Coordinates of C-alpha atoms and ligand atoms in Angstrom, one line a residue:
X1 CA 0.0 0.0 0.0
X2 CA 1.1 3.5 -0.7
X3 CA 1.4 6.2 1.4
X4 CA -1.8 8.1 1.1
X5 CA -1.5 11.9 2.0
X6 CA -4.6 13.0 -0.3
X7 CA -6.9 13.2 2.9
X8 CA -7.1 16.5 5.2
X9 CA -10.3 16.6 6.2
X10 CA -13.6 14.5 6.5
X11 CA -14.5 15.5 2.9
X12 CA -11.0 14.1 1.6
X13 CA -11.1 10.4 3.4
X14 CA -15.1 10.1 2.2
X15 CA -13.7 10.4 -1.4
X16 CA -10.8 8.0 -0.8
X17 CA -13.3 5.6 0.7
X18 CA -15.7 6.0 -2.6
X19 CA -12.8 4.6 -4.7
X20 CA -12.3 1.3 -2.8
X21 CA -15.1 -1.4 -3.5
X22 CA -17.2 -2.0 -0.5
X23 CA -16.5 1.0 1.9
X24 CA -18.8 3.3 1.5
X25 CA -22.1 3.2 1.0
X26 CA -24.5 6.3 1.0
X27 CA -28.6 6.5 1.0
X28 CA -31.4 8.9 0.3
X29 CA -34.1 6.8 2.3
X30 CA -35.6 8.9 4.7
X31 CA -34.2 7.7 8.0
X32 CA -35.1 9.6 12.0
X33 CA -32.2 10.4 14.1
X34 CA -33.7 9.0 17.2
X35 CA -32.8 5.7 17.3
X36 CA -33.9 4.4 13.5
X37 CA -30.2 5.6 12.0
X38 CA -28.6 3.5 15.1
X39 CA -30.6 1.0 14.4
X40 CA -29.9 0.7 10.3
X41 CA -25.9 1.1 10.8
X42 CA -25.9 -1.7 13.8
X43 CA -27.0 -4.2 10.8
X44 CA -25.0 -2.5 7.8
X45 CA -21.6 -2.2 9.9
X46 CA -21.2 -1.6 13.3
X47 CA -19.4 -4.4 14.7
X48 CA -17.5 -4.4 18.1
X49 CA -18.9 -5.5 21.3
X50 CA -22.7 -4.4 19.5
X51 CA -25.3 -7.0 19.9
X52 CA -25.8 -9.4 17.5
X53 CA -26.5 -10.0 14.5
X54 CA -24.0 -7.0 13.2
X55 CA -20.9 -7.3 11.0
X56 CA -18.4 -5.7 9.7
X57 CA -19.3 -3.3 6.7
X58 CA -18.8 -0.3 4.9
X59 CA -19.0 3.3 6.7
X60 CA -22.4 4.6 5.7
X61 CA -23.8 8.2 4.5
X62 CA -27.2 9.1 5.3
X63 CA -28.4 11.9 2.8
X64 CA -32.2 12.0 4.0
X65 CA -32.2 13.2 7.9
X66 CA -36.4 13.4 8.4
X67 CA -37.1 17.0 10.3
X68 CA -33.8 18.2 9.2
X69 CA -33.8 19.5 5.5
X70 CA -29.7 19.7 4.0
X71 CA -28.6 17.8 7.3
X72 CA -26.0 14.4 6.4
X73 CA -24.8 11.9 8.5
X74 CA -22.0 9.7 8.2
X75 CA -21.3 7.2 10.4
X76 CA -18.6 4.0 10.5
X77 CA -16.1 5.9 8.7
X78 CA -13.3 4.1 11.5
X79 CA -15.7 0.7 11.9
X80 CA -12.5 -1.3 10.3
X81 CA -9.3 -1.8 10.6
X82 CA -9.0 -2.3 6.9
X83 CA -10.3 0.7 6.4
X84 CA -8.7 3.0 9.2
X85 CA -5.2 0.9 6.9
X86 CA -6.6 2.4 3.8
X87 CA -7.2 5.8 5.3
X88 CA -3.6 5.9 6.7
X89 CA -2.1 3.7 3.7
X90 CA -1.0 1.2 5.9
X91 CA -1.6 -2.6 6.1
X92 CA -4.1 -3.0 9.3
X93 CA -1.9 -5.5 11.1
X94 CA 1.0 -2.6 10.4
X95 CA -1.1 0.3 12.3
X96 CA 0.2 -0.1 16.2
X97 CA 4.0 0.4 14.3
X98 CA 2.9 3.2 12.1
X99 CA 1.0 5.4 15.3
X100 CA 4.0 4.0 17.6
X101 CA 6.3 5.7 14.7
X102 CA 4.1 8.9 14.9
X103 CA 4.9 9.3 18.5
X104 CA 8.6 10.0 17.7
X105 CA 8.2 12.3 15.3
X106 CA 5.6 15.1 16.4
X107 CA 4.1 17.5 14.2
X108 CA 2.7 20.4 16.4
X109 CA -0.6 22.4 14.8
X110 CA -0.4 26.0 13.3
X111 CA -3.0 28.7 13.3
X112 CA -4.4 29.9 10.2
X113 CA -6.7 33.2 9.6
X114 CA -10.5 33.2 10.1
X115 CA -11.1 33.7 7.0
X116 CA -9.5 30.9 5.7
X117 CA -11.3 28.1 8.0
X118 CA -14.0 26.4 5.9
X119 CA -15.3 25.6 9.4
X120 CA -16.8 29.0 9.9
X121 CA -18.4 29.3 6.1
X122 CA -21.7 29.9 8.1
X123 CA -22.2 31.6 11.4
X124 CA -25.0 31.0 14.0
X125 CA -24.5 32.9 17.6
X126 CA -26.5 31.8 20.6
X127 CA -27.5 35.3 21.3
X128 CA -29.8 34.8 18.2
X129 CA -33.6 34.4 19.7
X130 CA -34.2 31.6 17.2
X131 CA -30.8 29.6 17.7
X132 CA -31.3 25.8 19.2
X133 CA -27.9 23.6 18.8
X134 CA -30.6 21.1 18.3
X135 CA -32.0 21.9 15.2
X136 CA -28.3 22.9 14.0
X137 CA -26.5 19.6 14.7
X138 CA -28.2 16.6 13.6
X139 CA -27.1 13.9 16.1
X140 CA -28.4 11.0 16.9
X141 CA -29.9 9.2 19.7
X142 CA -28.5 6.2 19.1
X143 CA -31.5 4.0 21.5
X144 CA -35.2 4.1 22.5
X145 CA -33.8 4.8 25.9
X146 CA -31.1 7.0 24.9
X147 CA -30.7 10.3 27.5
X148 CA -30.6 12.5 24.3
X149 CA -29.1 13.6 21.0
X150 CA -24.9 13.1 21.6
X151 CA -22.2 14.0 19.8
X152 CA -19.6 11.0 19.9
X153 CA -17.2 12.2 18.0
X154 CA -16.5 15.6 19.4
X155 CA -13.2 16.5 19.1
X156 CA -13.3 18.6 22.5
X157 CA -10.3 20.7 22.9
X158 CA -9.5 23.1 25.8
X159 CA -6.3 25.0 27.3
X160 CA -4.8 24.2 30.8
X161 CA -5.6 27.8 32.4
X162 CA -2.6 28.3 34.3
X163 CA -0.1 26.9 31.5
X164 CA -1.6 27.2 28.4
X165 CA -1.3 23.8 27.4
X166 CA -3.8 22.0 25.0
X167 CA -5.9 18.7 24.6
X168 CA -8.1 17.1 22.6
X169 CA -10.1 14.1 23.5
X170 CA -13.1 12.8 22.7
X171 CA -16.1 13.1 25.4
X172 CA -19.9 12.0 25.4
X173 CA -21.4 15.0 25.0
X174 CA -25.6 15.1 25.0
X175 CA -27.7 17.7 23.9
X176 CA -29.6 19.3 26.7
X177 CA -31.4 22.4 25.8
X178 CA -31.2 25.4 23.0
X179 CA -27.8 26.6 24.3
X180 CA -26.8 23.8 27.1
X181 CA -24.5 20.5 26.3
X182 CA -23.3 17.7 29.1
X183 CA -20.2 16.7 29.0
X184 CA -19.3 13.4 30.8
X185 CA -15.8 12.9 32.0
X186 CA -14.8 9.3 33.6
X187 CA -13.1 9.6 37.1
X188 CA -9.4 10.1 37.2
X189 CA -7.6 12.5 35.4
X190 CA -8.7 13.3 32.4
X191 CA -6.6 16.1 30.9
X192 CA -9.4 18.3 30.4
X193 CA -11.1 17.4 33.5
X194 CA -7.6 18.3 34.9
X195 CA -8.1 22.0 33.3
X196 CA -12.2 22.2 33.9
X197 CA -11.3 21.5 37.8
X198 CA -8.7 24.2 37.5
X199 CA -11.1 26.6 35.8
X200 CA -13.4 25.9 38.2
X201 CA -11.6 26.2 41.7
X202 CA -11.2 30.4 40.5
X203 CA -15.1 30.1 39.9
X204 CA -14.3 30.7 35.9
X205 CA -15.7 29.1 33.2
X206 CA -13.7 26.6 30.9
X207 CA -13.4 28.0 26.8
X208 CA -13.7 24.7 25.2
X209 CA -14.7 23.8 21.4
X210 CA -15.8 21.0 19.6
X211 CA -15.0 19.9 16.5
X212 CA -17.0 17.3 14.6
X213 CA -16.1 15.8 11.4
X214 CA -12.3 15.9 10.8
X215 CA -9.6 13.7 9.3
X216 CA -9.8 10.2 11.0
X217 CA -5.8 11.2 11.7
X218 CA -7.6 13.5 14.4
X219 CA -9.8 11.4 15.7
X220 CA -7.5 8.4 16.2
X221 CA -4.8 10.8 17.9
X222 CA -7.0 12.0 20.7
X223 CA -7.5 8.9 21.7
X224 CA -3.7 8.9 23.3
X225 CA -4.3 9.0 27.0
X226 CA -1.0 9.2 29.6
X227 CA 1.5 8.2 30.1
X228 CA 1.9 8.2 26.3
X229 CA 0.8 11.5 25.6
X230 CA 1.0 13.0 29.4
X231 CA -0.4 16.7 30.5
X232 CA 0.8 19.4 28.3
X233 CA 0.9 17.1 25.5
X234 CA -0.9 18.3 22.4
X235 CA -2.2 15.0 20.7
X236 CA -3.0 16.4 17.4
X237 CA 0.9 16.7 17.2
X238 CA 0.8 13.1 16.4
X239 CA -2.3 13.5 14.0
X240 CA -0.2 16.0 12.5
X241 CA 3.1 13.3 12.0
X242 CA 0.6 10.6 10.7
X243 CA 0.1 13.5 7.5
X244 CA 3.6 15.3 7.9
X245 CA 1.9 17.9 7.8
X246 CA 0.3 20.1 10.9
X247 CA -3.0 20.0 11.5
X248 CA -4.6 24.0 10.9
X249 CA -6.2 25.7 13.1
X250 CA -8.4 28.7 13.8
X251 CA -9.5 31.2 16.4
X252 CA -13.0 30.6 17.4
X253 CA -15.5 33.7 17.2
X254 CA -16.7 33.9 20.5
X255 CA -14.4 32.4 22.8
X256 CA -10.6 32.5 23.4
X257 CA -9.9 29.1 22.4
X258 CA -8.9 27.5 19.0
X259 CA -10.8 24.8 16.8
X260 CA -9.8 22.3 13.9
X261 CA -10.3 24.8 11.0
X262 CA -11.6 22.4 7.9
X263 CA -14.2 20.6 10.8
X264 CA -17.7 20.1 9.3
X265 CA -19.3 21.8 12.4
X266 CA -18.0 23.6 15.7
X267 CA -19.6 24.0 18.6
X268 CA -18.3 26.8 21.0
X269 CA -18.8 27.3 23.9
X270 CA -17.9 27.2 28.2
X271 CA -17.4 24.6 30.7
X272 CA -19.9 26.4 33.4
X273 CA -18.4 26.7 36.7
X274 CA -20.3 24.9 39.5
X275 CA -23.4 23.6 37.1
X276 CA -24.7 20.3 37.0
X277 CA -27.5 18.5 35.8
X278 CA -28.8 15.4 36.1
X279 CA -27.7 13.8 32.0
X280 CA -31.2 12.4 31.4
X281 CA -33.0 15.0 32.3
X282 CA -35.0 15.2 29.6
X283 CA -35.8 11.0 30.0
X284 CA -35.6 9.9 33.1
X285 CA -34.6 7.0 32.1
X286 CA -31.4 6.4 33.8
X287 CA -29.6 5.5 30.7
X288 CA -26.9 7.7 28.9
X289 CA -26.2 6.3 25.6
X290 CA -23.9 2.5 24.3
X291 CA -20.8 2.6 25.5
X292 CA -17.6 0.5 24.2
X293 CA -17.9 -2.3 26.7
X294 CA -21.5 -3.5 24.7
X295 CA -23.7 -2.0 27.4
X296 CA -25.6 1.3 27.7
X297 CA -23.7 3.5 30.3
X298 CA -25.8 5.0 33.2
X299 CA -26.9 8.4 33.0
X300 CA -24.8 10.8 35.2
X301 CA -26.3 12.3 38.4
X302 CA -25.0 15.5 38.1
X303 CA -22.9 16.0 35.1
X304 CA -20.6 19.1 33.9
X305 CA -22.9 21.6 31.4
X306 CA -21.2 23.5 28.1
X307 CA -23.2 26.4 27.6
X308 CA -22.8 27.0 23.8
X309 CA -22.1 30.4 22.2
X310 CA -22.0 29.7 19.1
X311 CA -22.2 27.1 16.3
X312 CA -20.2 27.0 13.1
X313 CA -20.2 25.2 10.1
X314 CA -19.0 24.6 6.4
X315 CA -21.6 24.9 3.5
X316 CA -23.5 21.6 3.4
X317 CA -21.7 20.1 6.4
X318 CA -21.9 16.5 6.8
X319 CA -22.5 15.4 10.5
X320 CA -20.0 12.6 11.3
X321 CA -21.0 9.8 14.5
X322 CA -20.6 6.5 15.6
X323 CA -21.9 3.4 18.0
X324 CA -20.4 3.6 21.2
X325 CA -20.2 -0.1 21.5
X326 CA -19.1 -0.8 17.3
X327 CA -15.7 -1.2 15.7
X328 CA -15.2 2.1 15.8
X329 CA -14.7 2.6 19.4
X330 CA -12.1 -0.3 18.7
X331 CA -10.2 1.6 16.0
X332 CA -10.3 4.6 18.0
X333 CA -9.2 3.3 21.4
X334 CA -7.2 0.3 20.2
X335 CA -4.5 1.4 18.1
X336 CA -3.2 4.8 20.0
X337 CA -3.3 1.5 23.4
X338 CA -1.5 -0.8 20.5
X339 CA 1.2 1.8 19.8
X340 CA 1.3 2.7 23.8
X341 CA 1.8 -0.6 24.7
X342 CA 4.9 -1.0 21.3
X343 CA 6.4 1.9 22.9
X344 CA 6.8 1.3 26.7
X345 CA 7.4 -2.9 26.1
X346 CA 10.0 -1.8 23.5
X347 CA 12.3 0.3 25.6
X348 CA 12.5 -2.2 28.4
X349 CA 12.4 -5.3 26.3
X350 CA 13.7 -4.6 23.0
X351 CA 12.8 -6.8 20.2
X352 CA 10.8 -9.7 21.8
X353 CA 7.6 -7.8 21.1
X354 CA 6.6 -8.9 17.4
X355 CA 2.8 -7.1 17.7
X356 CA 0.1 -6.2 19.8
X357 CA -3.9 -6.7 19.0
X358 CA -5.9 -4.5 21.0
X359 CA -9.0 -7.1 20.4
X360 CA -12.7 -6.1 19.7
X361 CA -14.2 -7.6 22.6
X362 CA -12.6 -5.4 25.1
X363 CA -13.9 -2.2 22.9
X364 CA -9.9 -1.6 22.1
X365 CA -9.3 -0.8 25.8
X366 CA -9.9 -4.5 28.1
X367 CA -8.6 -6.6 26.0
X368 CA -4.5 -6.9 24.7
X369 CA -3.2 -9.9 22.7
X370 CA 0.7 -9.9 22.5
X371 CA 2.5 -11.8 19.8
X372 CA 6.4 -12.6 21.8
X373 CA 9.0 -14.3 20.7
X374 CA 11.8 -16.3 23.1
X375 CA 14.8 -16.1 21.5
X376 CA 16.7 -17.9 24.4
X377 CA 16.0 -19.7 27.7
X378 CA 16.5 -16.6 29.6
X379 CA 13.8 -15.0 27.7
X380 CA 11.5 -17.6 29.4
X381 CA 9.4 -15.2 32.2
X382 CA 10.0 -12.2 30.3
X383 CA 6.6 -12.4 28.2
X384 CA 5.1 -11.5 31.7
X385 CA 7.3 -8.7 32.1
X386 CA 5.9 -7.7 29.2
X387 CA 2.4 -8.1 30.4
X388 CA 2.7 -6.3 33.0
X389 CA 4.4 -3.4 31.4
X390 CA 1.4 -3.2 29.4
X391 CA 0.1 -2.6 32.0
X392 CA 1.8 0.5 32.9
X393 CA 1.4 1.6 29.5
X394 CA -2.6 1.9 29.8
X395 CA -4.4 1.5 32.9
X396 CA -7.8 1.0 31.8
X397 CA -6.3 -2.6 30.2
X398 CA -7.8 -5.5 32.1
X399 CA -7.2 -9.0 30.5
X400 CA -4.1 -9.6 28.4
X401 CA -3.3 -12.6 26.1
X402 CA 0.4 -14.0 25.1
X403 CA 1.4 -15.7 22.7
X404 CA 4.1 -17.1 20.6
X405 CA 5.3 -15.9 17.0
X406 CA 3.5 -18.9 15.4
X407 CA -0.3 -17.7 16.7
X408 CA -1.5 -14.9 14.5
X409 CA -3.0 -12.8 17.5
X410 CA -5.5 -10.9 14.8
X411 CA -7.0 -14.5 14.2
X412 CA -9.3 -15.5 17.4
X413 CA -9.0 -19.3 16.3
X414 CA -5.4 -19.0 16.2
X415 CA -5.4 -17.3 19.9
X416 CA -8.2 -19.8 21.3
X417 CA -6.2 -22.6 19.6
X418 CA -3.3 -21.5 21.5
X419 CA -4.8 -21.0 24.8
X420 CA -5.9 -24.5 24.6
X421 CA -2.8 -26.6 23.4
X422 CA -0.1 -23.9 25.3
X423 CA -1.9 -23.2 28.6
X424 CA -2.8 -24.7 31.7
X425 CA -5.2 -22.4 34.1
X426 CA -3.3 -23.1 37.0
X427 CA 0.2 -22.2 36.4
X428 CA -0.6 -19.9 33.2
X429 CA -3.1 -17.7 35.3
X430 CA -1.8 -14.7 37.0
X431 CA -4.3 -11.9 38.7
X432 CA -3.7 -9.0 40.4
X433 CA -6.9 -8.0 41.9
X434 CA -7.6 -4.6 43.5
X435 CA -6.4 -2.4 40.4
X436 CA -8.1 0.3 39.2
X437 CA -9.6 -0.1 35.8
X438 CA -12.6 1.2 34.4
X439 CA -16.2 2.1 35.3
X440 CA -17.7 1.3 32.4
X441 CA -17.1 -3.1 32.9
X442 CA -20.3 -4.3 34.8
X443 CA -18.3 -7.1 36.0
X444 CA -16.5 -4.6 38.4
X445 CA -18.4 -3.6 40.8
X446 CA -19.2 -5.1 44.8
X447 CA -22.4 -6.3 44.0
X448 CA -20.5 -9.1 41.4
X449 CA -18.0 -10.1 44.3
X450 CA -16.9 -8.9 47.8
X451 CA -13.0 -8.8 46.7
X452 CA -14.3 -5.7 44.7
X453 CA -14.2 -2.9 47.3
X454 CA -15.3 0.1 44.8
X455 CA -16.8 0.3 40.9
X456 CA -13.8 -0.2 38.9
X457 CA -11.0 -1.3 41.2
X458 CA -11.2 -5.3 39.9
X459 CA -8.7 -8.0 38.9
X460 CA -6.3 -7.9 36.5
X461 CA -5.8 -11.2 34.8
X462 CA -2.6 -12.4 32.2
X463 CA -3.3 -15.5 30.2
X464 CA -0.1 -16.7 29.5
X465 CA -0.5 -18.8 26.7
X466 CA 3.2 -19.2 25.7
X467 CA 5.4 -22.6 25.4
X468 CA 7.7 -23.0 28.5
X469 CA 11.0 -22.0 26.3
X470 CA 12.3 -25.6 27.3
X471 CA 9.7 -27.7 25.4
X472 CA 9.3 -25.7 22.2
X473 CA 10.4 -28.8 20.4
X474 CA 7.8 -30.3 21.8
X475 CA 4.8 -27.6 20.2
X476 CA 6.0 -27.1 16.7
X477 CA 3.1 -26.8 14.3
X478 CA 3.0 -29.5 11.5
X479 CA 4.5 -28.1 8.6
X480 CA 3.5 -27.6 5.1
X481 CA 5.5 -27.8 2.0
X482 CA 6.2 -24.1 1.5
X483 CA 4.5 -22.9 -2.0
X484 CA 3.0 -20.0 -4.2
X485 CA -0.5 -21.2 -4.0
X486 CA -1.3 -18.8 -7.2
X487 CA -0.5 -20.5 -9.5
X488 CA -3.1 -23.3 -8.7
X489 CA -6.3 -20.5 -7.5
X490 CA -5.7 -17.4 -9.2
X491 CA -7.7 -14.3 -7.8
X492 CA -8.0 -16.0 -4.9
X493 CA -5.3 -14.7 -2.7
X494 CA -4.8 -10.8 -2.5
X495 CA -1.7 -8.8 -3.6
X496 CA 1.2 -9.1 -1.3
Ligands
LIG1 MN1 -4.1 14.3 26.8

């Protein structure tokens, strides 16, 4: 595959995507926002930890939003690892390397004029009597028993207000009122929660903007979390290596804060100082919106409030979402932890490391299959070391898989196969229990088991599905005469 540096913006990796059979489709079908357009993509593509049936499929263009005349949605744009490898023109086992290879080389973001940010092609200020973000923003309730409208792929971006320092990560954000977002932040610290708190403690509000729709390069680079990318580091630096190229931006209009400039749509707006609000407010329901572990998340009891300023957007914007729970979420989280987890392992224990698969099940965060090789008998242990390094290298990681260089750790059969003929549960079993790990896992929580003493702080577990070094002569696979199968089932194999 060749590079591909054609794409800078939404627009750019849509077009790419119409050129390669079977990854984008679009429809003019009238479809609603609450729940039906959910519903439709969970069948055509959404994949992940979704409820089945679902499969993998193309990304997926709504051009008919009912209620909302001109309004577009795409959705699934990142629902592949394929495709995220055709976007980056990179092959998808290949894409921890090429983010990991990103990381060294940081690109930071310039500033461009106002009037050159397609992002602010049309103007609408909240101080205008008619102005409702929701009839502006066409996202989707993704469920029946959604708390609202969110934005999941809100590019959130915000400045430490003693420092100066940037982020941007992505944060489920609902639509509450005419002027009013929520904006949920998961215990612990969050860079901008870091900043918000800050804001806060001086009673001031928290300039943040959101920008939806950009080049996937963006959205796959906010997804760094520390220690990779720690406080005071700008992620879209490594969105701008992935292009060579920095990503632009531009001074919003009504707050002192900066936004991607070629986004489909911004949002601007203020982190209010000593709000909340209950998130389902408008439902009751108790229920937020799916989240990446398959389940929908639990509705904040009082939750942070954006009150918006103003929205801007390019002429005929497309709106750009996802599932929580689908593929995406995998894409998104998986490969920045894949490329985390390349980069600590690598320093410590150079070369054993062949790849990383942050696997679907886990949403790209629970679950790490790691691919080492023992060179020599006193590499025999280290494949834990690694594990547990991986560890370090992202915290919310709860169940990791080794295995050797002959188990393809993107092919479940091959792992399951391994973990059946190379493992024993009692000796190949380690836990650590009592670690903090994430909210979002049902399974960790007191009411599942006493050792749990608060939501989140649950076992750790390695499978350690390796051959003891001293028997690998024992575990060789049978072999097959070595061939160019071609020659004998032409088309059937893909270009190397
Ligand atoms: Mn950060």
């Amino acid at each position: 595959m060749s590079r591909d540096n054609t794409v800078i913006d939404l627009r750019s990796a849509l077009e790419l995507l119409k050129t390669i059979p079977g990854q984008l489709i679009e429809t003019d079908e009238p479809v609603k926002a609450h729940a039906e357009l959910a519903g439709v993509y969970r069948y055509v593509g959404a994949g992940g930890t979704v409820k089945r049936p679902t499969r993998e499929g193309p990304a997926m263009i709504f051009n008919n939003i009912e209620g909302m005349p001109g309004a577009r949605v795409a959705i699934g744009v990142l629902a592949s690892r394929k495709r995220v490898g055709y976007l980056f023109g990179e092959k998808p086992e290949r894409l921890g390397f090429f983010l990991n290879d990103a990381l060294k080389s940081p690109v930071d973001p310039v500033v461009i004029p106002n009037e050159k940010a397609a992002c602010q092609e049309v103007v609408h200020y909240a101080t205008d009597p008619d102005f409702d973000i929701r009839k502006l923003v066409p996202a989707p309730t993704n469920t029946e028993e959604d708390a609202g409208p969110y934005i999941t792929l809100g590019m959130c971006y915000a400045s430490d207000p003693a420092s100066g320092a940037s982020d941007i990560t992505i944060h489920r954000l609902c639509l509450q009122d005419k002027d009013l977002v929520s904006m949920y932040f998961v215990p612990g610290a969050r860079h901008l929660e870091i900043f918000r708190q800050k804001a806060e403690a001086e009673g001031r509000p928290l300039p943040i903007s959101i920008s939806i729709g950009v080049d996937p390069a963006i959205e796959i680079a906010s997804c760094f979390e520390a220690p990779t990318t720690p406080l005071g580091f700008n992620e879209l630096s490594i969105a701008g290596a992935i292009r060579k190229r920095p990503v632009e931006l531009t001074q919003c209009l009504t707050i002192n804060e900066k936004c991607i400039a070629n986004a489909e749509y911004v949002i601007e707006g203020e982190l209010i100082p000593n709000y909340r609000m209950p998130e389902d407010r408008s439902t009751g329901t108790g229920k937020a919106m799916p989240e990446f572990p398959g389940y929908t998340g639990d509705a904040i009891k009082e939750i942070p409030v954006i009150r918006v300023k103003a929205v801007t957007h390019r002429i005929n914007p497309i709106m750009q979402t996802c599932i929580g729970s689908s593929e995406e979420h995998v894409s998104m989280a998986g490969i920045p932890t894949e490329a985390s987890i390349l980069q600590m392992v690598e320093r410590a224990i150079p070369g054993r490391v062949l790849n990383v698969y942050c696997h679907p099940a886990g949403g790209g965060k629970y679950m790490a299959i790691i691919q080492f090789k023992k060179f020599t008998a006193n590499d025999e242990g280290r494949q834990k070391q690694a594990a547990t390094l991986a560890f370090a290298a992202f915290n919310e990681l709860k169940h990791i898989w080794l295995v050797d260089e002959d188990v393809d750790p993107f092919d479940t059969n091959d792992v399951l196969w391994a973990m059946t003929t190379r493992y024993q549960g009692d000796v190949d079993t380690i836990m650590m229990p009592g670690v903090r790990l994430h909210p979002l896992d049902p399974s960790s929580s007191p009411e599942y088991s006493p050792s749990i003493r608060d939501k989140g702080c649950a076992c750790k577990m390695i499978f350690d599905c390796t051959v003891p070094f001293h028997l690998k002569h024992r575990f060789e696979r049978t072999k097959f005469m070595e061939l160019d199968p071609r020659r004998f089932a032409p088309g059937l194999f893909p270009e190397e």
